[in-house]
Amino acid sequence: MELRIGVIGMGAIGREHGKRLMEKITGCTVTAVADINVEGAAKFAEQYGAKVYQEGEDLINDSNVDAVVVTSWDEAHAKYVLASIAAGKYVFCEKPLATKIEECEAILEAEEKFGKRIVQVGFMRRYDPDYVALKEIIKSGKIGQPMMVHACHRNMTHASNMTSEMSIKNSGIHEIDVLRWLLDDDYVEGQVILPRQSRISAEEGLQDPQIMMLRTTEGIAIDVEISQSSGYGYDIQCEVVGDLGTARLPDPSSVVTRTDCSCAFGVMPGWETRFIDAYNIEFQKWVNEVKADCITGPSSWDGYVACVTAHTLGEARVEGGVKPIITKECPEFYK
Ligand code: NAP
């Protein structure tokens, strides 16, 4: 039987995921969509024959919805995840799990009380074939013991509501999660370094770029550049330096041209294309696992750790200096 999915938030990624679930992923169908802006959702609903709601809670309680995908704006994630747990429905929540640490804690508590994992967070980079290959190289021991990571997340441009704080909590959170997963290690301290301000972002009052510095329990030192206005493309890079060698993410493949005494290859314009394989793999696996009643993807615990780390870095950005990253003890339930 097909898994009947309801999608809350039909903005940019809600429409992408909705289309993906209808056209690419097998074993599921989108039966309902919700958005505070009903008109935007109605267009999708009409095309695919889904029901439209204005309130996410009504979609969650629809008996024709077996599982929920939350793609509304960051601040609304927690309430829909909590409502889905209360309704006993599997819920896939785009990152971040929540914008406040207390909200993440409430989700952990509610899910544990429910008695089984039903929340998955959309940290899709864990499914990207290049990141998966990088993790395998690290695990194989080929580059020795990892000592450092140099990474960068550059957006071509950013939404008009982007702030210095969101740059870490919304964009940087991908790096926070994927590097912890890649190294199979946790963070102990963090700091934010502010380089010379980009003139483009300065006009919008945005502190940009920022460099997140993290240290893990094994002593691995990480630097991640977060830039919101590269102006040339969406560029994600990661190099892991071990004591026997280094390993780095490849650039996404594209045709190389040689003309006018120059050699060039393309850079992806945005997340939609750069991580298209990752999203497809992530959702196919989630649908299969929900149907098998056992999910294994990024958990509420991962969402909580990322939230605590992003908050600590946010404080470090404002106050300066190195801050300890302190989380609760991981409950058995999430181990
Ligand atoms: P967006 O284009 O602004 O879409 C958000 C949508 O949610 C808008 O249609 C918005 O309506 C609607 N919305 C806001 N509050 C709502 C509520 N209470 N109930 C229902 N709908 C509500 O943003 P987006 O780029 O799609 O991002 C959505 C989420 O996905 C964000 O949390 C973002 O962090 C995440 N995201 C993840 C990735 C990834 O790579 N994994 C990439 C992009 C985005 P209005 O337009 O009327 O405000």
Coordinates of C-alpha atoms and ligand atoms in Angstrom, one line a residue:
M1 CA 0.0 0.0 0.0
E2 CA 1.2 3.5 -0.7
L3 CA 2.3 5.7 2.2
R4 CA 0.0 8.7 2.3
I5 CA 2.0 11.8 3.0
G6 CA 1.0 15.4 4.1
V7 CA 3.4 18.2 3.4
I8 CA 3.3 21.4 5.7
G9 CA 4.8 24.5 4.1
M10 CA 4.6 24.8 0.3
G11 CA 7.4 27.3 -0.3
A12 CA 10.6 26.5 -2.3
I13 CA 11.6 23.2 -0.7
G14 CA 8.0 22.1 0.1
R15 CA 7.2 22.3 -3.6
E16 CA 10.5 20.5 -4.5
H17 CA 9.9 17.7 -2.0
G18 CA 6.2 17.4 -2.9
K19 CA 7.1 17.0 -6.6
R20 CA 9.8 14.5 -5.7
L21 CA 7.4 12.4 -3.6
M22 CA 4.9 12.4 -6.4
E23 CA 7.2 11.8 -9.3
K24 CA 10.4 10.2 -8.2
I25 CA 9.9 8.3 -4.9
T26 CA 8.1 5.0 -5.1
G27 CA 5.6 3.6 -2.6
C28 CA 4.1 6.9 -1.6
T29 CA 1.7 9.7 -2.6
V30 CA 1.0 13.2 -1.3
T31 CA -2.6 13.3 -0.2
A32 CA -2.6 16.7 1.5
V33 CA -0.6 20.0 1.6
A34 CA -0.8 22.9 4.0
D35 CA 0.4 26.5 4.0
I36 CA -0.6 29.7 5.7
N37 CA -0.6 31.0 2.2
V38 CA -3.3 28.7 0.8
E39 CA -3.0 30.0 -2.7
G40 CA 0.5 28.8 -3.1
A41 CA -0.4 25.3 -1.8
A42 CA -3.6 25.2 -3.9
K43 CA -1.6 25.2 -7.2
F44 CA 0.3 22.1 -6.1
A45 CA -2.9 20.4 -4.8
E46 CA -4.7 21.0 -8.0
Q47 CA -1.9 19.6 -10.1
Y48 CA -1.6 16.4 -8.0
G49 CA -5.1 16.0 -6.6
A50 CA -4.1 16.6 -3.0
K51 CA -6.3 18.2 -0.3
V52 CA -5.4 21.7 0.9
Y53 CA -5.3 23.0 4.4
Q54 CA -4.4 26.4 5.9
E55 CA -3.6 25.0 9.3
G56 CA -0.8 22.3 9.6
E57 CA -2.6 20.8 12.6
D58 CA -5.7 20.0 10.5
L59 CA -3.4 18.2 8.0
I60 CA -1.8 16.2 10.7
N61 CA -5.1 15.0 12.0
D62 CA -6.4 14.1 8.6
S63 CA -7.1 10.3 8.6
N64 CA -5.9 10.2 4.9
V65 CA -2.4 11.3 6.1
D66 CA -0.1 8.5 7.4
A67 CA 3.1 10.5 7.7
V68 CA 4.0 14.2 7.7
V69 CA 6.7 16.2 6.0
V70 CA 7.4 19.6 7.6
T71 CA 8.9 22.2 5.3
S72 CA 7.4 25.4 6.8
W73 CA 9.7 28.2 8.0
D74 CA 12.1 27.4 10.8
E75 CA 10.1 28.8 13.7
A76 CA 7.1 26.6 12.9
H77 CA 8.9 23.3 12.8
A78 CA 8.7 22.4 16.5
K79 CA 5.0 22.8 16.9
Y80 CA 4.2 20.6 13.9
V81 CA 6.7 17.9 15.0
L82 CA 5.1 17.8 18.5
A83 CA 1.6 17.7 17.0
S84 CA 2.7 14.8 14.7
I85 CA 4.2 12.9 17.7
A86 CA 0.9 13.5 19.6
A87 CA -1.0 12.1 16.6
G88 CA 1.4 9.1 16.5
K89 CA 2.5 9.8 13.0
Y90 CA 6.0 9.5 11.5
V91 CA 7.3 13.0 10.8
F92 CA 10.2 14.1 8.5
C93 CA 11.2 17.7 9.5
E94 CA 13.5 19.8 7.4
K95 CA 16.4 21.3 9.2
P96 CA 16.6 22.8 11.8
L97 CA 14.5 20.5 14.0
A98 CA 13.6 23.7 16.0
T99 CA 15.0 27.1 16.6
K100 CA 15.1 26.9 20.4
I101 CA 17.0 24.4 22.5
E102 CA 13.9 24.0 24.8
E103 CA 11.8 23.1 21.8
C104 CA 14.3 20.3 20.8
E105 CA 14.2 19.1 24.4
A106 CA 10.4 19.0 24.4
I107 CA 10.6 16.9 21.1
L108 CA 13.1 14.5 22.7
E109 CA 10.9 14.1 25.7
A110 CA 7.7 13.6 23.7
E111 CA 9.3 11.0 21.3
E112 CA 10.9 9.0 24.1
K113 CA 7.6 9.0 25.9
F114 CA 5.9 7.8 22.7
G115 CA 8.3 4.9 22.9
K116 CA 9.8 4.6 19.4
R117 CA 11.6 6.8 17.0
I118 CA 9.2 8.6 14.7
V119 CA 11.0 11.9 14.0
Q120 CA 13.7 12.3 11.2
V121 CA 15.5 15.5 10.5
G122 CA 16.3 16.6 6.9
F123 CA 20.1 16.5 7.2
M124 CA 20.3 15.2 3.6
R125 CA 24.1 15.6 3.2
R126 CA 24.5 12.3 5.1
Y127 CA 22.9 10.7 2.0
D128 CA 25.0 12.5 -0.6
P129 CA 27.1 9.9 -2.5
D130 CA 30.3 12.1 -2.2
Y131 CA 30.0 12.6 1.5
V132 CA 29.3 8.9 1.9
A133 CA 32.4 8.1 -0.1
L134 CA 34.4 10.6 2.0
K135 CA 33.2 8.9 5.2
E136 CA 34.2 5.5 3.9
I137 CA 37.7 6.7 3.1
I138 CA 38.1 8.1 6.6
K139 CA 36.8 4.9 8.2
S140 CA 39.1 2.8 6.1
G141 CA 42.1 4.4 7.8
K142 CA 43.7 5.3 4.4
I143 CA 44.4 8.9 5.5
G144 CA 45.3 7.9 9.0
Q145 CA 44.0 9.7 12.0
P146 CA 42.0 12.8 11.2
M147 CA 43.5 15.9 12.7
M148 CA 41.8 18.8 10.9
V149 CA 38.9 19.6 8.6
H150 CA 38.7 22.6 6.3
A151 CA 35.2 23.2 5.0
C152 CA 33.1 25.9 3.3
H153 CA 29.5 26.6 2.6
R154 CA 29.0 29.3 0.1
N155 CA 25.5 30.4 -1.1
M156 CA 25.3 32.2 -4.4
T157 CA 22.9 34.7 -2.7
H158 CA 20.5 34.6 0.2
A159 CA 16.9 35.2 1.2
S160 CA 16.1 38.8 2.1
N161 CA 15.4 37.8 5.8
M162 CA 18.9 36.3 6.3
T163 CA 20.6 37.5 9.5
S164 CA 24.0 37.0 11.0
E165 CA 22.5 34.6 13.5
M166 CA 20.6 32.7 10.8
S167 CA 23.7 32.3 8.8
I168 CA 24.9 29.8 11.4
K169 CA 21.6 28.5 12.6
N170 CA 20.1 27.9 9.2
S171 CA 23.0 27.4 6.8
G172 CA 25.9 26.5 9.1
I173 CA 23.7 23.8 10.8
H174 CA 24.2 21.6 7.7
E175 CA 28.0 21.7 8.3
I176 CA 27.6 21.2 12.1
D177 CA 25.6 18.0 11.5
V178 CA 27.5 16.5 8.6
L179 CA 31.0 17.0 10.1
R180 CA 29.9 15.4 13.4
W181 CA 28.5 12.4 11.3
L182 CA 31.5 12.3 9.0
L183 CA 34.1 12.1 11.9
D184 CA 31.8 10.0 14.2
D185 CA 32.8 12.4 16.9
D186 CA 31.2 15.1 19.1
Y187 CA 32.0 18.8 19.6
V188 CA 33.5 20.1 22.8
E189 CA 34.1 23.8 22.0
G190 CA 33.4 26.4 19.4
Q191 CA 34.3 29.9 18.3
V192 CA 33.4 32.2 15.5
I193 CA 35.9 34.4 13.7
L194 CA 34.7 37.4 11.7
P195 CA 36.9 38.1 8.6
R196 CA 36.7 41.3 6.6
Q197 CA 33.1 42.1 5.9
S198 CA 31.7 41.4 2.4
R199 CA 30.6 44.8 0.8
I200 CA 27.6 43.1 -0.8
S201 CA 26.2 41.7 2.5
A202 CA 27.1 44.8 4.5
E203 CA 24.4 46.7 2.6
E204 CA 21.9 44.4 4.2
G205 CA 23.3 44.5 7.7
L206 CA 24.5 41.0 7.6
Q207 CA 27.8 39.9 9.1
D208 CA 29.2 37.9 6.3
P209 CA 31.3 35.8 5.9
Q210 CA 31.8 34.0 9.2
I211 CA 34.2 31.3 10.1
M212 CA 32.9 28.6 12.6
M213 CA 35.8 26.9 14.5
L214 CA 35.0 23.7 16.3
R215 CA 37.0 21.2 18.3
T216 CA 35.9 17.6 18.8
T217 CA 36.4 15.2 21.7
E218 CA 39.3 13.6 19.8
G219 CA 40.9 17.0 19.4
I220 CA 40.1 17.4 15.7
A221 CA 40.2 21.1 14.8
I222 CA 37.6 22.2 12.3
D223 CA 37.2 25.5 10.4
V224 CA 34.1 26.2 8.2
E225 CA 33.6 29.3 6.2
I226 CA 30.0 30.3 5.8
S227 CA 29.4 32.9 3.1
Q228 CA 25.9 34.0 2.1
S229 CA 26.8 35.9 -1.1
S230 CA 29.5 34.2 -3.1
G231 CA 28.1 35.8 -6.2
Y232 CA 29.4 32.9 -8.3
G233 CA 27.5 29.8 -7.2
Y234 CA 26.5 27.3 -4.5
D235 CA 29.8 25.8 -3.4
I236 CA 30.2 23.2 -0.8
Q237 CA 33.8 22.0 0.0
C238 CA 35.3 19.7 2.6
E239 CA 38.8 18.5 3.1
V240 CA 39.8 16.1 5.9
V241 CA 43.5 16.1 6.9
G242 CA 44.8 13.0 8.5
D243 CA 48.3 12.1 9.7
L244 CA 48.8 9.8 6.6
G245 CA 47.1 11.9 3.9
T246 CA 44.1 14.0 3.0
A247 CA 40.7 13.4 1.5
R248 CA 38.3 16.0 0.0
L249 CA 34.9 16.2 -1.6
P250 CA 35.0 16.2 -5.4
D251 CA 33.4 19.1 -7.3
P252 CA 30.1 17.9 -8.8
S253 CA 30.8 16.6 -12.3
S254 CA 30.3 18.9 -15.2
V255 CA 31.7 19.3 -18.7
V256 CA 35.1 20.9 -18.8
T257 CA 35.5 23.5 -21.6
R258 CA 38.8 24.8 -22.9
T259 CA 38.4 28.0 -24.9
D260 CA 40.2 31.4 -25.2
C261 CA 43.3 30.1 -23.4
S262 CA 41.2 29.1 -20.4
C263 CA 39.8 25.9 -18.9
A264 CA 36.5 25.9 -17.0
F265 CA 33.9 23.8 -15.4
G266 CA 30.5 24.6 -14.0
V267 CA 29.6 25.4 -10.3
M268 CA 26.0 24.5 -9.2
P269 CA 23.7 27.4 -8.7
G270 CA 21.9 26.1 -5.6
W271 CA 21.0 23.3 -3.2
E272 CA 18.2 22.0 -5.4
T273 CA 20.7 20.8 -8.0
R274 CA 23.8 20.2 -5.8
F275 CA 22.0 17.8 -3.5
I276 CA 19.4 16.3 -5.8
D277 CA 20.7 12.8 -5.4
A278 CA 21.0 13.2 -1.7
Y279 CA 17.3 14.3 -1.4
N280 CA 16.1 11.4 -3.6
I281 CA 18.0 8.8 -1.7
E282 CA 17.0 10.4 1.7
F283 CA 13.3 10.3 0.8
Q284 CA 13.2 6.9 -0.8
K285 CA 14.9 5.4 2.3
W286 CA 12.6 7.3 4.7
V287 CA 9.4 6.1 2.8
N288 CA 10.7 2.5 2.8
E289 CA 11.6 2.6 6.5
V290 CA 8.4 4.3 7.6
K291 CA 6.5 1.5 5.8
A292 CA 8.7 -1.1 7.6
D293 CA 8.0 0.8 10.9
C294 CA 11.6 1.4 11.7
I295 CA 13.5 4.6 10.8
T296 CA 17.3 5.0 11.0
G297 CA 18.0 8.5 9.5
P298 CA 19.1 11.6 11.4
S299 CA 17.3 11.7 14.7
S300 CA 15.8 14.2 17.1
W301 CA 19.0 13.8 19.1
D302 CA 21.0 14.8 16.0
G303 CA 18.7 17.8 15.6
Y304 CA 19.1 18.7 19.3
V305 CA 23.0 18.5 19.2
A306 CA 23.1 20.6 16.1
C307 CA 20.8 23.2 17.7
V308 CA 22.9 23.4 20.9
T309 CA 26.1 23.7 18.8
A310 CA 24.6 26.5 16.6
H311 CA 23.3 28.4 19.7
T312 CA 26.8 28.1 21.4
L313 CA 28.4 29.4 18.2
G314 CA 25.8 32.2 18.1
E315 CA 26.8 33.3 21.6
A316 CA 30.5 33.0 20.7
R317 CA 30.0 35.3 17.7
V318 CA 28.4 38.0 19.9
E319 CA 30.6 37.6 23.0
G320 CA 33.9 36.5 21.4
G321 CA 36.2 33.8 22.6
V322 CA 35.9 30.0 22.8
K323 CA 32.8 28.5 24.3
P324 CA 32.3 25.0 25.6
I325 CA 29.6 23.1 23.8
I326 CA 27.5 21.3 26.5
T327 CA 24.7 18.9 25.7
K328 CA 22.7 16.6 27.9
E329 CA 23.8 13.0 28.3
C330 CA 22.5 11.1 25.2
P331 CA 19.6 8.9 26.4
E332 CA 19.8 5.1 25.7
F333 CA 16.8 5.6 23.4
Y334 CA 18.9 7.4 20.8
K335 CA 22.1 5.4 21.0
Ligands
NAP1 P1 10.1 29.3 2.0 O1 10.3 29.3 0.5 O2 10.1 30.6 2.7 O3 8.9 28.4 2.3 C1 8.4 28.3 3.6 C2 6.9 28.2 3.4 O4 6.3 27.9 4.6 C3 6.2 29.4 2.9 O5 5.3 29.1 1.9 C4 5.6 30.0 4.1 O6 4.5 30.8 3.8 C5 5.2 28.7 4.8 N1 4.9 28.8 6.2 C6 5.4 29.7 7.1 N2 4.8 29.5 8.3 C7 4.0 28.5 8.1 C8 3.1 27.8 9.0 N3 3.0 28.2 10.3 N4 2.3 26.8 8.5 C9 2.4 26.4 7.2 N5 3.2 27.1 6.3 C10 4.0 28.0 6.8 O7 11.4 28.6 2.6 P2 12.1 27.3 2.1 O8 13.4 27.7 1.4 O9 11.2 26.4 1.3 O10 12.5 26.6 3.5 C11 11.6 25.9 4.2 C12 12.3 25.1 5.3 O11 13.2 24.1 4.6 C13 13.2 25.9 6.2 O12 13.1 25.5 7.5 C14 14.6 25.7 5.6 O13 15.6 25.7 6.7 C15 14.5 24.3 5.1 N6 15.4 24.1 3.9 C16 16.2 23.0 3.9 C17 17.1 22.9 2.8 C18 18.0 21.7 2.7 O14 18.9 21.7 1.9 N7 17.7 20.6 3.5 C19 17.1 23.8 1.7 C20 16.2 24.8 1.8 C21 15.3 25.0 2.9 P3 4.7 32.4 3.5 O15 5.5 32.4 2.2 O16 3.3 32.9 3.3 O17 5.4 32.9 4.6

